[in-house]
XYZ file of C-alpha atoms in Angstrom:
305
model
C -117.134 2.240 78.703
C -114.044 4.338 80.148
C -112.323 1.172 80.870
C -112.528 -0.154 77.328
C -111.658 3.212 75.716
C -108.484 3.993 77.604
C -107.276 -0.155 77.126
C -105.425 0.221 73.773
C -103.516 2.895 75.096
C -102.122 0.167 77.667
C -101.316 -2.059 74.249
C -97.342 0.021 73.426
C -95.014 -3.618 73.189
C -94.565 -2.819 69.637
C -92.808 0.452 70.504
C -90.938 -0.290 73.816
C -90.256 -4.003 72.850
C -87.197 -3.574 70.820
C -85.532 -0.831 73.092
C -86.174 -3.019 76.132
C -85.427 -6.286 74.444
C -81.451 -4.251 73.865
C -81.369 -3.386 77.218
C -82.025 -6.695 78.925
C -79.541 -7.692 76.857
C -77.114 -5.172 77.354
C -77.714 -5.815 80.669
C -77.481 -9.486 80.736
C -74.071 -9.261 78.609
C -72.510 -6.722 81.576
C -73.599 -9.383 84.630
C -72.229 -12.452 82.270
C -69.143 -10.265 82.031
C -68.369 -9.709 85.880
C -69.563 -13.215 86.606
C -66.200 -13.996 84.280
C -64.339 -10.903 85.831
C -64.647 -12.559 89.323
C -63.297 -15.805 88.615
C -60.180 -14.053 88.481
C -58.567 -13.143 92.073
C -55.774 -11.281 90.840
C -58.154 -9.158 88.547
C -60.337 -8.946 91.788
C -57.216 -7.920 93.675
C -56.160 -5.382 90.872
C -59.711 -3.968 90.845
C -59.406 -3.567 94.769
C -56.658 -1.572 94.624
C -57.657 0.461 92.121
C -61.804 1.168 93.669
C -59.294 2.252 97.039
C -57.344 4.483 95.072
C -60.296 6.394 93.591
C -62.160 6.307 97.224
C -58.397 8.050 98.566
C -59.228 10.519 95.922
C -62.069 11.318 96.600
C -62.384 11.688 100.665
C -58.856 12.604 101.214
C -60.024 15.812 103.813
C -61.732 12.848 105.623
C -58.932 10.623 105.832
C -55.777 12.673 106.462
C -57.147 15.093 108.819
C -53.763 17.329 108.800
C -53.244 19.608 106.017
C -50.375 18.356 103.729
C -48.086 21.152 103.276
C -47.973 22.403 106.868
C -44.879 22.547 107.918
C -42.775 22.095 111.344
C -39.334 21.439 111.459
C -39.075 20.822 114.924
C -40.712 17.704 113.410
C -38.374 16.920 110.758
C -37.572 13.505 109.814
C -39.798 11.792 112.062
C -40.179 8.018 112.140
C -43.540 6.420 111.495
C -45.570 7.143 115.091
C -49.441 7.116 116.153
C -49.697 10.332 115.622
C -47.688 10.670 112.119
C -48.280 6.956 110.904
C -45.386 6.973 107.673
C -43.035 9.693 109.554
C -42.212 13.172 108.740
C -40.402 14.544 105.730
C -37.805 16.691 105.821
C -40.006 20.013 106.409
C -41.673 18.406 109.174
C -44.793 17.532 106.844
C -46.930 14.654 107.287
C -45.768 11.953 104.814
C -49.440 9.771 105.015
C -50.883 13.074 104.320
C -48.633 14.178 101.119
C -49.568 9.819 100.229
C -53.622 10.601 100.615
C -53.192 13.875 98.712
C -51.033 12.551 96.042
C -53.535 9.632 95.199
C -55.757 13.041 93.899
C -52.584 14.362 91.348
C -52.233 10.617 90.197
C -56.248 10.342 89.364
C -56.339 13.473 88.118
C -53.502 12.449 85.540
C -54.688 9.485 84.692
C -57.924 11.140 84.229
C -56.700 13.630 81.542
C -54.379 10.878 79.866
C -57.908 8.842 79.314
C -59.917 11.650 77.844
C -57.357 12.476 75.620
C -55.828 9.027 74.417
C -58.374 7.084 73.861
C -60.605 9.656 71.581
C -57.565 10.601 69.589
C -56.365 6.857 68.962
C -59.596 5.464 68.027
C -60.009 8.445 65.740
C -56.586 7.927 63.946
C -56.946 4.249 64.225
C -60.117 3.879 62.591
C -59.672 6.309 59.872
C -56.599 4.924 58.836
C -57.787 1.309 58.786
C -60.694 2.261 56.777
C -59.228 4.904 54.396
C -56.413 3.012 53.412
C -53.914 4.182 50.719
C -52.275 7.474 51.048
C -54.326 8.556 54.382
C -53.080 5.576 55.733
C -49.244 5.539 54.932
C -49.237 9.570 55.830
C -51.036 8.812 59.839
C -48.796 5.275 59.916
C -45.718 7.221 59.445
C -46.202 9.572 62.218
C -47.694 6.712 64.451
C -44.410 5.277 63.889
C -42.384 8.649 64.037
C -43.942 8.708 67.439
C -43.214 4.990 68.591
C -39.896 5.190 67.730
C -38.891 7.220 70.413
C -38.769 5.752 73.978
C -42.173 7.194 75.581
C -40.395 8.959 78.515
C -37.879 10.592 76.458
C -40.605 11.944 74.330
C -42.680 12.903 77.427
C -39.812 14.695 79.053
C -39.371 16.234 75.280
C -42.954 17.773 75.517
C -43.009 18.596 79.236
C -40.127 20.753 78.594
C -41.403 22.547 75.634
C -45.076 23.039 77.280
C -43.573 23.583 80.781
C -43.789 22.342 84.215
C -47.125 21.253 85.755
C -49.742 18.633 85.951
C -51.882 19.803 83.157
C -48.925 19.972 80.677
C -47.865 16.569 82.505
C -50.761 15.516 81.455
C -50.607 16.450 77.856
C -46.786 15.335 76.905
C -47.899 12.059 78.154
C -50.684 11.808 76.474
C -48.671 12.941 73.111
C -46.684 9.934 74.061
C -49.526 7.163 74.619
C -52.043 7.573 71.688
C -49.805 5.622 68.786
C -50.044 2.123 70.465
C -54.033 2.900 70.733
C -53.696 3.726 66.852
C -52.235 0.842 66.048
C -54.735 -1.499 67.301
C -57.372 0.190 66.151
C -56.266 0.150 62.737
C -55.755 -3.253 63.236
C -59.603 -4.002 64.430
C -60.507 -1.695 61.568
C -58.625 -3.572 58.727
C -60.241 -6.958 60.282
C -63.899 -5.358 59.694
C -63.944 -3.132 56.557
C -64.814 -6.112 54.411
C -67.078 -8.013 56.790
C -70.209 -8.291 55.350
C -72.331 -6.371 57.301
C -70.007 -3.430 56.625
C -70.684 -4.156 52.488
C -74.937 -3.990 53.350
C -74.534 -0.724 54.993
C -72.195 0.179 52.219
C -74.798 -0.713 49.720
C -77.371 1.187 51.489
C -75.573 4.485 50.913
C -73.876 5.490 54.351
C -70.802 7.212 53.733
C -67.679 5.934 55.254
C -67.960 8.933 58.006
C -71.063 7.206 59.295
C -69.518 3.910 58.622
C -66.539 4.518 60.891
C -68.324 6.274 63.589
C -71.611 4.004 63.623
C -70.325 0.242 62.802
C -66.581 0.257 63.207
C -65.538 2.407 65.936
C -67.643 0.729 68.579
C -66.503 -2.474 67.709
C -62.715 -1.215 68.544
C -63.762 -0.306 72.125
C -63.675 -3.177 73.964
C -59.877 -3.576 72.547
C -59.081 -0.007 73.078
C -60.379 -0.022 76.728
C -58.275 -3.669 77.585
C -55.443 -1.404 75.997
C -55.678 1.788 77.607
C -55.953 -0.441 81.353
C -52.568 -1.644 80.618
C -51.127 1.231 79.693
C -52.461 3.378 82.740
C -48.989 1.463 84.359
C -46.556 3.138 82.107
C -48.743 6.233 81.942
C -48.151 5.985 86.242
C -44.671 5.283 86.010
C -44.084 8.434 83.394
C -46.040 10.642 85.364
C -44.010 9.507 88.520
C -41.190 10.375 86.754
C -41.690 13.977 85.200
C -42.493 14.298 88.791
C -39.387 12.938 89.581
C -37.401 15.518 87.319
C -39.157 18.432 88.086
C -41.567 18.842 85.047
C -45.013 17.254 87.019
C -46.897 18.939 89.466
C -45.331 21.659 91.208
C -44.433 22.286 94.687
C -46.488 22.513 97.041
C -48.541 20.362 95.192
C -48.320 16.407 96.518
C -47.611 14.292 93.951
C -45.523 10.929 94.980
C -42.593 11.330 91.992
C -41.964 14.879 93.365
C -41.855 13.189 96.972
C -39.260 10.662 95.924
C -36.935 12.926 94.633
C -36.870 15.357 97.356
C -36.766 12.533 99.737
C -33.941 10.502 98.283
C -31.202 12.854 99.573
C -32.464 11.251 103.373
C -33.864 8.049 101.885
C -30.243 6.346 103.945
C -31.024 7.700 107.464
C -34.998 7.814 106.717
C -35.715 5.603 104.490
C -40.117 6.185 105.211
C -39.334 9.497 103.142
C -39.457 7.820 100.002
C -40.709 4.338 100.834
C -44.638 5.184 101.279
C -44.885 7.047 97.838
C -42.562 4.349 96.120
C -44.675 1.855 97.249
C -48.070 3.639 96.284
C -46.590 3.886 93.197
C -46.020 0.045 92.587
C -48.891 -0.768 94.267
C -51.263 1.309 91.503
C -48.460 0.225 88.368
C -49.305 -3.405 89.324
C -53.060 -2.921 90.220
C -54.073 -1.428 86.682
C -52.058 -4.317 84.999
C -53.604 -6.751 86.831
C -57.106 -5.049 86.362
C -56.145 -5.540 82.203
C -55.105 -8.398 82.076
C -58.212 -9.823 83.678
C -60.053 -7.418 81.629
C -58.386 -8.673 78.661
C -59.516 -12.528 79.522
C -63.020 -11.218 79.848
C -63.224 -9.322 76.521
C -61.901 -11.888 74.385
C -64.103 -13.988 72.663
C -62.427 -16.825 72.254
C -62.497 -17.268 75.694
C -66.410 -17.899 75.485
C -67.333 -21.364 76.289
């Protein structure tokens, strides 16, 4: 009698079915879309780089077990040795260390450049695309104020008016890298406004907030995510260079554009001075573009067999 009384409670498909049904295919949909991801070795490669960069981050006390801003100068401009593997600089400082330790200031930018980009140029994007008329020729024209300035110029433009440092780095890039998100957005947006599954939810009374922020903007975010990977490069390279200039992270702070420009005035006579953070910073340009443009392959549908 207890058996058959507490059975219906065991009957609940009608309830979990459709969640579960979304996530198996959610699911299903992610593994198809590394299955493609792998069939690409330079993506792979790309990816590589990129999962060692974040694991540098992330255990640098564990892997450079010398503190990167001590200082010897009876150790100054060593060459690469066992016991300093990419030399000294020219404080006598460890140069693999300052390499570990600047992998943190790079993730930390690219970090903040992601938060901040991507939000604001879906936002703009979107609303634009679906407003049309006058709220889209008033956010076009500053989209294109904004692109019509070269992006380092600009950055060095707002890293001089916020001042030196990695969060205000951070920032003027990002001021710099939203308007190509915004652009594409808009141009997802304008491709889906007059679908018509956009027109039934129109006719069933949702207002063009929940519109945008329910049905359109999710649909942008595969494109926006392909397009924010390939811009992490330039983002790299810009941070490298306020580095570079003086308007990044500050001394004593590691950060590999602030090591090549206090190592270029001995980059003749010791060339490892600047050639481990140069190369890092290549090496992490080229991974995130190669990580896109796989990424890019993958997302595409017409791609799909």
């Amino acid at each position: 009698m207890s058996m058959s009384a507490s059975s219906p409670a065991i009957d609940d498909g009608p309830t979990r079915g459709p969640a579960r049904s979304a996530l198996d295919a959610a699911l299903k949909q992610v593994a198809a879309g590394w299955a493609s991801y792998r069939r690409h070795p330079l993506g792979m490669v790309g990816l590589a780089l990129i999962a060692a960069l974040l694991a540098t981050a992330l255990l640098a006390p564990l892997i450079a077990h010398v503190d990167p801003n001590a200082q010897d100068l009876r150790q100054r401009l060593l060459p690469p040795s066992a016991l300093h593997w990419f030399g000294t600089d020219h404080l006598g400082r460890d140069v693999f260390a300052r390499v570990v330790y600047g992998a943190r200031t790079t993730v930390q930018i690219v970090a903040l450049v992601t938060v901040l980009v991507a939000p604001l140029g879906l936002v703009i994007g979107t609303a634009s695309g679906y407003a049309g008329g006058l709220v889209d020729e008033v956010l076009m024209r500053v989209t294109d104020i904004f692109l019509s300035f070269p992006g380092l110029v600009l950055a060095l433009g707002f890293a001089a008016a916020l001042g030196p440092g990695l969060t205000n780095a951070g920032i003027a890039i990002s001021l710099t890298a939203w308007p190509p998100i915004a652009r594409l957005a808009r141009a997802e947006t304008l491709s889906l406004r007059n679908a018509d599954f956009i027109a039934a939810v129109r006719l069933q009374g949702a207002t063009p907030m929940r519109i945008v922020l329910r049905h359109i903007l999710p649909l942008c975010i595969p494109s926006v995510i392909v397009r924010v990977t390939l811009n992490m490069a330039g983002v790299i390279l810009t941070a490298a260079g306020l580095g570079f200039l003086g308007l990044g992270a500050q001394p004593p702070l590691a950060e590999w554009g602030s090591m090549v420009s206090t190592g270029r005035q001995f980059m003749l006579d010791s060339p490892w001075v600047v050639a481990a953070p140069g190369l890092s910073i290549a090496a992490i340009s080229l991974a995130f573009n190669l990580a896109g443009d796989a990424l890019r392959d993958v997302l595409d549908p017409r791609n799909e067999a």
